[in-house]
Amino acid sequence: MSEELLPELLEAYQLPDGTLEHLRSQSWAPLPGLLSADAVQAMLEQVQRYAAPVQPSESEKWMTSEEYARVVQSYDGMAWTDNWFRELALSPRLAGVALDLLDEPEGLFIHDMTFTKPGNDGGPTPFHQDYPFWPFDRKGAFTIWIALTDLTADMGILKFMPGSHNEGPLGRFSRAPGDDIRKAYPYLEDKYGFAGGTDLKAGDATVHYDLTVHGADGNKTTQGRAAYTLRYMPTDVIYTGAPHRHFDGFEMTPGELFSDSPQVPRISRLS
């Protein structure tokens, strides 16, 4: 691994007792102290090199909007162009956590992304599921969301509807302000309520499934809310061919296993 990465990334992270059970029953779980303040400071410096948000392709207009870009500024796929981020995602610490959460000896690293919610005008993130945005034929992917600075609840930290992954796919929503999954399914809030959304220290993280209904309040502070996400999934997921700017470049054929693509890094207890 690169000498620029901190030694702690070679060390295993011990999941707190009950984390996997919490994820499976509650749709999300906290990962306190996943990384040190020194590690996230190094990550923040690297992330800041990617300031310009990614613009959606014409085929992806249903996925995002100019209004949403003002709510959350993002950049994705750094690990496919930058070895620093690739080694971070495949490090024993982060890949090991992913394997623990998969509860499997092998898995796949599929995506990384920055999320910055501006201060003052960083509005709420509508509630949604991640699954409809991905070209995956089955559930099982999850997102590890890492705070890159100390974050307070009034900065718009992710909230989750605990147990909501059991609903299955609920459909596509553009993520434009006001296009919230709760409008289509008004029973969700009463049925599941909310969890998360509380203060996080730099290096604290959360994990949620691709079917977890989640969103965030607006950033009511003057400081930007910075986070970095890593996405992993099982090895049996098949590519559907649905458009996505990240996966379109993999030159995969619909019906192909992601695990067969040379563009998709495999993580393993044996590596």
C-alpha positions as YAML, in Angstrom:
chain: A
units: angstrom
residues:
- id: 1
  name: MET
  ca: [0.00, 0.00, 0.00]
- id: 2
  name: SER
  ca: [1.02, 3.62, -0.52]
- id: 3
  name: GLU
  ca: [3.20, 5.16, 2.17]
- id: 4
  name: GLU
  ca: [0.82, 8.14, 2.11]
- id: 5
  name: LEU
  ca: [-1.91, 6.08, 3.79]
- id: 6
  name: LEU
  ca: [-1.84, 5.94, 7.57]
- id: 7
  name: PRO
  ca: [-0.72, 2.78, 9.41]
- id: 8
  name: GLU
  ca: [-4.12, 2.50, 11.10]
- id: 9
  name: LEU
  ca: [-5.59, 1.46, 7.75]
- id: 10
  name: LEU
  ca: [-3.60, -1.76, 8.07]
- id: 11
  name: GLU
  ca: [-5.29, -2.50, 11.38]
- id: 12
  name: ALA
  ca: [-8.67, -4.20, 11.77]
- id: 13
  name: TYR
  ca: [-11.68, -2.33, 13.10]
- id: 14
  name: GLN
  ca: [-13.61, -4.26, 15.71]
- id: 15
  name: LEU
  ca: [-17.33, -4.01, 15.08]
- id: 16
  name: PRO
  ca: [-19.12, -3.06, 18.31]
- id: 17
  name: ASP
  ca: [-21.14, -5.95, 19.75]
- id: 18
  name: GLY
  ca: [-24.48, -6.32, 18.02]
- id: 19
  name: THR
  ca: [-23.63, -4.15, 15.00]
- id: 20
  name: LEU
  ca: [-24.45, -6.75, 12.36]
- id: 21
  name: GLU
  ca: [-27.69, -7.71, 14.09]
- id: 22
  name: HIS
  ca: [-28.61, -4.02, 14.36]
- id: 23
  name: LEU
  ca: [-27.97, -3.51, 10.65]
- id: 24
  name: ARG
  ca: [-30.05, -6.53, 9.69]
- id: 25
  name: SER
  ca: [-33.02, -5.58, 11.86]
- id: 26
  name: GLN
  ca: [-32.86, -1.78, 11.83]
- id: 27
  name: SER
  ca: [-31.68, -1.14, 8.24]
- id: 28
  name: TRP
  ca: [-28.65, 0.86, 9.46]
- id: 29
  name: ALA
  ca: [-25.99, 0.81, 12.17]
- id: 30
  name: PRO
  ca: [-23.48, 3.23, 13.72]
- id: 31
  name: LEU
  ca: [-19.74, 2.64, 13.27]
- id: 32
  name: PRO
  ca: [-18.22, 4.87, 15.95]
- id: 33
  name: GLY
  ca: [-14.53, 5.68, 15.65]
- id: 34
  name: LEU
  ca: [-14.12, 3.90, 12.34]
- id: 35
  name: LEU
  ca: [-11.21, 6.20, 11.52]
- id: 36
  name: SER
  ca: [-9.05, 8.57, 13.55]
- id: 37
  name: ALA
  ca: [-9.14, 12.34, 13.27]
- id: 38
  name: ASP
  ca: [-5.72, 12.21, 11.56]
- id: 39
  name: ALA
  ca: [-7.01, 9.78, 8.95]
- id: 40
  name: VAL
  ca: [-10.10, 11.80, 8.11]
- id: 41
  name: GLN
  ca: [-8.05, 14.98, 7.91]
- id: 42
  name: ALA
  ca: [-5.90, 13.28, 5.28]
- id: 43
  name: MET
  ca: [-9.08, 12.15, 3.51]
- id: 44
  name: LEU
  ca: [-10.56, 15.64, 3.66]
- id: 45
  name: GLU
  ca: [-7.44, 17.08, 2.04]
- id: 46
  name: GLN
  ca: [-7.68, 14.50, -0.73]
- id: 47
  name: VAL
  ca: [-11.43, 15.06, -1.19]
- id: 48
  name: GLN
  ca: [-10.94, 18.81, -1.53]
- id: 49
  name: ARG
  ca: [-8.96, 18.17, -4.71]
- id: 50
  name: TYR
  ca: [-12.28, 17.13, -6.26]
- id: 51
  name: ALA
  ca: [-14.25, 20.32, -5.92]
- id: 52
  name: ALA
  ca: [-16.37, 20.29, -9.06]
- id: 53
  name: PRO
  ca: [-19.63, 18.31, -8.75]
- id: 54
  name: VAL
  ca: [-20.37, 15.62, -11.30]
- id: 55
  name: GLN
  ca: [-23.10, 16.48, -13.77]
- id: 56
  name: PRO
  ca: [-25.58, 13.76, -14.73]
- id: 57
  name: SER
  ca: [-25.73, 12.37, -18.24]
- id: 58
  name: GLU
  ca: [-28.88, 12.93, -20.28]
- id: 59
  name: SER
  ca: [-29.99, 9.37, -19.53]
- id: 60
  name: GLU
  ca: [-29.74, 10.08, -15.81]
- id: 61
  name: LYS
  ca: [-31.91, 13.17, -15.54]
- id: 62
  name: TRP
  ca: [-34.44, 11.18, -13.49]
- id: 63
  name: MET
  ca: [-31.72, 10.58, -10.89]
- id: 64
  name: THR
  ca: [-30.90, 14.15, -9.98]
- id: 65
  name: SER
  ca: [-31.56, 17.80, -10.77]
- id: 66
  name: GLU
  ca: [-29.99, 21.23, -10.63]
- id: 67
  name: GLU
  ca: [-31.99, 21.89, -7.47]
- id: 68
  name: TYR
  ca: [-30.58, 18.77, -5.83]
- id: 69
  name: ALA
  ca: [-27.04, 19.82, -6.77]
- id: 70
  name: ARG
  ca: [-27.56, 22.91, -4.65]
- id: 71
  name: VAL
  ca: [-28.64, 20.75, -1.72]
- id: 72
  name: VAL
  ca: [-25.69, 18.33, -1.88]
- id: 73
  name: GLN
  ca: [-22.50, 18.82, -3.88]
- id: 74
  name: SER
  ca: [-20.92, 15.51, -4.83]
- id: 75
  name: TYR
  ca: [-18.17, 13.85, -6.80]
- id: 76
  name: ASP
  ca: [-17.90, 10.13, -7.43]
- id: 77
  name: GLY
  ca: [-15.66, 7.36, -8.73]
- id: 78
  name: MET
  ca: [-12.38, 8.78, -7.41]
- id: 79
  name: ALA
  ca: [-11.09, 5.29, -6.64]
- id: 80
  name: TRP
  ca: [-11.26, 4.46, -10.35]
- id: 81
  name: THR
  ca: [-8.93, 7.32, -11.31]
- id: 82
  name: ASP
  ca: [-6.88, 7.91, -8.16]
- id: 83
  name: ASN
  ca: [-4.78, 5.20, -6.49]
- id: 84
  name: TRP
  ca: [-4.96, 6.98, -3.13]
- id: 85
  name: PHE
  ca: [-8.70, 6.41, -2.91]
- id: 86
  name: ARG
  ca: [-8.43, 2.91, -4.39]
- id: 87
  name: GLU
  ca: [-5.97, 1.86, -1.69]
- id: 88
  name: LEU
  ca: [-8.12, 3.50, 0.98]
- id: 89
  name: ALA
  ca: [-11.20, 1.51, -0.06]
- id: 90
  name: LEU
  ca: [-9.26, -1.76, -0.31]
- id: 91
  name: SER
  ca: [-7.30, -1.24, 2.91]
- id: 92
  name: PRO
  ca: [-7.53, -3.97, 5.55]
- id: 93
  name: ARG
  ca: [-9.44, -1.64, 7.85]
- id: 94
  name: LEU
  ca: [-12.22, -0.55, 5.48]
- id: 95
  name: ALA
  ca: [-12.42, -3.69, 3.34]
- id: 96
  name: GLY
  ca: [-12.36, -5.72, 6.55]
- id: 97
  name: VAL
  ca: [-15.33, -3.80, 7.93]
- id: 98
  name: ALA
  ca: [-17.19, -4.38, 4.66]
- id: 99
  name: LEU
  ca: [-16.56, -8.13, 4.85]
- id: 100
  name: ASP
  ca: [-17.74, -8.17, 8.46]
- id: 101
  name: LEU
  ca: [-20.95, -6.41, 7.40]
- id: 102
  name: LEU
  ca: [-21.42, -8.73, 4.44]
- id: 103
  name: ASP
  ca: [-20.70, -11.65, 6.77]
- id: 104
  name: GLU
  ca: [-18.95, -13.31, 3.82]
- id: 105
  name: PRO
  ca: [-15.33, -14.25, 3.01]
- id: 106
  name: GLU
  ca: [-15.47, -12.23, -0.23]
- id: 107
  name: GLY
  ca: [-17.23, -9.16, -1.57]
- id: 108
  name: LEU
  ca: [-16.95, -6.35, -4.11]
- id: 109
  name: PHE
  ca: [-16.01, -2.68, -3.85]
- id: 110
  name: ILE
  ca: [-18.26, -0.85, -6.29]
- id: 111
  name: HIS
  ca: [-18.33, 2.92, -5.74]
- id: 112
  name: ASP
  ca: [-17.08, 5.88, -3.75]
- id: 113
  name: MET
  ca: [-18.45, 9.39, -3.48]
- id: 114
  name: THR
  ca: [-18.05, 12.69, -1.64]
- id: 115
  name: PHE
  ca: [-21.06, 14.50, -0.22]
- id: 116
  name: THR
  ca: [-20.82, 18.14, 0.88]
- id: 117
  name: LYS
  ca: [-23.95, 19.91, 2.10]
- id: 118
  name: PRO
  ca: [-23.26, 23.66, 2.01]
- id: 119
  name: GLY
  ca: [-23.90, 25.86, 5.01]
- id: 120
  name: ASN
  ca: [-26.77, 28.33, 5.07]
- id: 121
  name: ASP
  ca: [-28.45, 27.16, 1.85]
- id: 122
  name: GLY
  ca: [-27.86, 23.40, 2.12]
- id: 123
  name: GLY
  ca: [-31.48, 22.27, 2.07]
- id: 124
  name: PRO
  ca: [-32.97, 18.93, 3.13]
- id: 125
  name: THR
  ca: [-32.19, 15.70, 1.29]
- id: 126
  name: PRO
  ca: [-35.53, 14.09, 0.37]
- id: 127
  name: PHE
  ca: [-36.10, 10.61, 1.77]
- id: 128
  name: HIS
  ca: [-35.39, 7.86, -0.75]
- id: 129
  name: GLN
  ca: [-33.84, 4.43, -1.26]
- id: 130
  name: ASP
  ca: [-30.49, 4.02, -3.01]
- id: 131
  name: TYR
  ca: [-31.44, 0.79, -4.78]
- id: 132
  name: PRO
  ca: [-33.40, 2.31, -7.72]
- id: 133
  name: PHE
  ca: [-30.35, 4.39, -8.69]
- id: 134
  name: TRP
  ca: [-28.12, 1.36, -9.29]
- id: 135
  name: PRO
  ca: [-27.93, -1.18, -12.16]
- id: 136
  name: PHE
  ca: [-28.17, -4.12, -9.74]
- id: 137
  name: ASP
  ca: [-30.52, -7.09, -10.12]
- id: 138
  name: ARG
  ca: [-30.82, -7.78, -6.38]
- id: 139
  name: LYS
  ca: [-30.48, -6.24, -2.95]
- id: 140
  name: GLY
  ca: [-27.40, -6.52, -0.78]
- id: 141
  name: ALA
  ca: [-25.27, -3.43, -1.44]
- id: 142
  name: PHE
  ca: [-24.63, -1.02, 1.41]
- id: 143
  name: THR
  ca: [-23.07, 2.39, 1.98]
- id: 144
  name: ILE
  ca: [-20.53, 3.29, 4.64]
- id: 145
  name: TRP
  ca: [-20.94, 7.06, 5.29]
- id: 146
  name: ILE
  ca: [-17.92, 8.65, 7.02]
- id: 147
  name: ALA
  ca: [-17.97, 12.08, 8.67]
- id: 148
  name: LEU
  ca: [-14.89, 14.05, 7.59]
- id: 149
  name: THR
  ca: [-15.27, 16.73, 10.28]
- id: 150
  name: ASP
  ca: [-17.10, 16.96, 13.57]
- id: 151
  name: LEU
  ca: [-20.79, 17.22, 12.67]
- id: 152
  name: THR
  ca: [-23.71, 18.39, 14.76]
- id: 153
  name: ALA
  ca: [-27.31, 17.33, 14.32]
- id: 154
  name: ASP
  ca: [-28.28, 20.72, 12.86]
- id: 155
  name: MET
  ca: [-25.90, 20.17, 9.92]
- id: 156
  name: GLY
  ca: [-28.20, 17.65, 8.24]
- id: 157
  name: ILE
  ca: [-26.84, 14.23, 9.23]
- id: 158
  name: LEU
  ca: [-28.47, 11.16, 7.68]
- id: 159
  name: LYS
  ca: [-31.66, 9.88, 9.26]
- id: 160
  name: PHE
  ca: [-32.95, 6.36, 8.69]
- id: 161
  name: MET
  ca: [-36.31, 4.64, 8.90]
- id: 162
  name: PRO
  ca: [-35.38, 1.61, 11.01]
- id: 163
  name: GLY
  ca: [-36.58, -1.64, 9.46]
- id: 164
  name: SER
  ca: [-37.62, 0.00, 6.20]
- id: 165
  name: HIS
  ca: [-35.38, -2.19, 4.03]
- id: 166
  name: ASN
  ca: [-37.98, -4.91, 4.56]
- id: 167
  name: GLU
  ca: [-40.38, -2.94, 2.35]
- id: 168
  name: GLY
  ca: [-38.45, -3.97, -0.77]
- id: 169
  name: PRO
  ca: [-37.98, -1.56, -3.71]
- id: 170
  name: LEU
  ca: [-40.39, 1.38, -3.50]
- id: 171
  name: GLY
  ca: [-39.53, 3.09, -6.77]
- id: 172
  name: ARG
  ca: [-37.50, 5.91, -8.28]
- id: 173
  name: PHE
  ca: [-37.60, 9.47, -6.99]
- id: 174
  name: SER
  ca: [-35.67, 12.29, -8.64]
- id: 175
  name: ARG
  ca: [-34.23, 13.59, -5.35]
- id: 176
  name: ALA
  ca: [-35.29, 17.11, -6.33]
- id: 177
  name: PRO
  ca: [-36.44, 19.13, -3.32]
- id: 178
  name: GLY
  ca: [-39.97, 18.08, -2.47]
- id: 179
  name: ASP
  ca: [-39.81, 14.79, -4.39]
- id: 180
  name: ASP
  ca: [-39.85, 12.73, -1.23]
- id: 181
  name: ILE
  ca: [-40.70, 9.01, -0.99]
- id: 182
  name: ARG
  ca: [-42.96, 9.77, 1.97]
- id: 183
  name: LYS
  ca: [-45.39, 11.58, -0.32]
- id: 184
  name: ALA
  ca: [-45.93, 8.39, -2.32]
- id: 185
  name: TYR
  ca: [-46.00, 6.20, 0.79]
- id: 186
  name: PRO
  ca: [-47.41, 8.33, 3.63]
- id: 187
  name: TYR
  ca: [-47.60, 5.35, 6.00]
- id: 188
  name: LEU
  ca: [-43.80, 4.99, 6.17]
- id: 189
  name: GLU
  ca: [-43.21, 7.66, 8.79]
- id: 190
  name: ASP
  ca: [-45.79, 6.28, 11.21]
- id: 191
  name: LYS
  ca: [-44.74, 2.68, 10.62]
- id: 192
  name: TYR
  ca: [-40.99, 3.12, 11.03]
- id: 193
  name: GLY
  ca: [-40.22, 6.48, 12.59]
- id: 194
  name: PHE
  ca: [-36.66, 7.78, 12.48]
- id: 195
  name: ALA
  ca: [-33.22, 6.93, 13.84]
- id: 196
  name: GLY
  ca: [-29.79, 8.48, 13.44]
- id: 197
  name: GLY
  ca: [-29.36, 12.16, 12.65]
- id: 198
  name: THR
  ca: [-27.31, 12.76, 15.80]
- id: 199
  name: ASP
  ca: [-23.88, 14.34, 16.30]
- id: 200
  name: LEU
  ca: [-20.87, 12.59, 14.76]
- id: 201
  name: LYS
  ca: [-17.19, 13.07, 15.46]
- id: 202
  name: ALA
  ca: [-14.75, 13.16, 12.57]
- id: 203
  name: GLY
  ca: [-14.10, 9.51, 11.70]
- id: 204
  name: ASP
  ca: [-17.45, 8.26, 13.01]
- id: 205
  name: ALA
  ca: [-19.51, 6.50, 10.36]
- id: 206
  name: THR
  ca: [-22.85, 4.90, 9.68]
- id: 207
  name: VAL
  ca: [-23.83, 2.06, 7.36]
- id: 208
  name: HIS
  ca: [-27.16, 1.49, 5.62]
- id: 209
  name: TYR
  ca: [-28.55, -0.93, 3.06]
- id: 210
  name: ASP
  ca: [-29.47, 0.05, -0.49]
- id: 211
  name: LEU
  ca: [-33.14, -0.54, 0.40]
- id: 212
  name: THR
  ca: [-33.06, 1.58, 3.57]
- id: 213
  name: VAL
  ca: [-35.32, 4.62, 3.39]
- id: 214
  name: HIS
  ca: [-33.19, 7.58, 4.46]
- id: 215
  name: GLY
  ca: [-32.80, 11.32, 4.07]
- id: 216
  name: ALA
  ca: [-31.50, 14.36, 5.92]
- id: 217
  name: ASP
  ca: [-32.55, 17.75, 7.20]
- id: 218
  name: GLY
  ca: [-31.04, 20.92, 5.82]
- id: 219
  name: ASN
  ca: [-27.73, 22.31, 7.05]
- id: 220
  name: LYS
  ca: [-28.74, 25.12, 9.39]
- id: 221
  name: THR
  ca: [-25.16, 26.13, 10.22]
- id: 222
  name: THR
  ca: [-22.63, 28.26, 8.36]
- id: 223
  name: GLN
  ca: [-20.22, 25.33, 8.00]
- id: 224
  name: GLY
  ca: [-20.28, 22.80, 5.18]
- id: 225
  name: ARG
  ca: [-21.15, 19.21, 6.09]
- id: 226
  name: ALA
  ca: [-18.48, 16.99, 4.52]
- id: 227
  name: ALA
  ca: [-18.70, 13.21, 4.18]
- id: 228
  name: TYR
  ca: [-17.15, 10.43, 2.10]
- id: 229
  name: THR
  ca: [-18.92, 7.20, 1.22]
- id: 230
  name: LEU
  ca: [-17.80, 3.75, 0.17]
- id: 231
  name: ARG
  ca: [-20.13, 1.16, -1.30]
- id: 232
  name: TYR
  ca: [-19.66, -2.60, -1.23]
- id: 233
  name: MET
  ca: [-21.85, -5.55, -2.20]
- id: 234
  name: PRO
  ca: [-21.94, -9.37, -2.43]
- id: 235
  name: THR
  ca: [-20.30, -11.24, -5.31]
- id: 236
  name: ASP
  ca: [-23.51, -12.65, -6.83]
- id: 237
  name: VAL
  ca: [-25.02, -9.37, -8.11]
- id: 238
  name: ILE
  ca: [-25.79, -9.15, -11.86]
- id: 239
  name: TYR
  ca: [-25.53, -6.02, -14.02]
- id: 240
  name: THR
  ca: [-28.92, -4.97, -15.41]
- id: 241
  name: GLY
  ca: [-27.68, -2.39, -17.93]
- id: 242
  name: ALA
  ca: [-29.61, 0.51, -16.36]
- id: 243
  name: PRO
  ca: [-27.75, 3.77, -17.08]
- id: 244
  name: HIS
  ca: [-25.35, 5.12, -14.50]
- id: 245
  name: ARG
  ca: [-22.40, 7.42, -15.19]
- id: 246
  name: HIS
  ca: [-20.04, 5.34, -13.02]
- id: 247
  name: PHE
  ca: [-20.92, 1.89, -14.31]
- id: 248
  name: ASP
  ca: [-21.45, 2.91, -17.95]
- id: 249
  name: GLY
  ca: [-17.67, 3.11, -18.28]
- id: 250
  name: PHE
  ca: [-17.17, -0.50, -17.21]
- id: 251
  name: GLU
  ca: [-18.23, -1.79, -20.65]
- id: 252
  name: MET
  ca: [-20.25, -4.59, -19.10]
- id: 253
  name: THR
  ca: [-22.98, -6.61, -20.80]
- id: 254
  name: PRO
  ca: [-26.44, -6.81, -19.19]
- id: 255
  name: GLY
  ca: [-26.68, -10.17, -17.45]
- id: 256
  name: GLU
  ca: [-22.97, -10.23, -16.55]
- id: 257
  name: LEU
  ca: [-21.82, -10.73, -12.98]
- id: 258
  name: PHE
  ca: [-20.10, -7.69, -11.51]
- id: 259
  name: SER
  ca: [-17.56, -10.09, -10.05]
- id: 260
  name: ASP
  ca: [-16.49, -11.02, -13.60]
- id: 261
  name: SER
  ca: [-15.64, -7.44, -14.55]
- id: 262
  name: PRO
  ca: [-11.97, -6.37, -14.29]
- id: 263
  name: GLN
  ca: [-13.28, -2.91, -13.35]
- id: 264
  name: VAL
  ca: [-14.74, -4.18, -10.05]
- id: 265
  name: PRO
  ca: [-12.22, -4.82, -7.26]
- id: 266
  name: ARG
  ca: [-12.77, -7.95, -5.19]
- id: 267
  name: ILE
  ca: [-12.18, -7.87, -1.44]
- id: 268
  name: SER
  ca: [-11.30, -11.07, 0.36]
- id: 269
  name: ARG
  ca: [-10.20, -12.46, 3.68]
- id: 270
  name: LEU
  ca: [-7.52, -14.25, 1.69]
- id: 271
  name: SER
  ca: [-6.04, -11.15, 0.04]
...
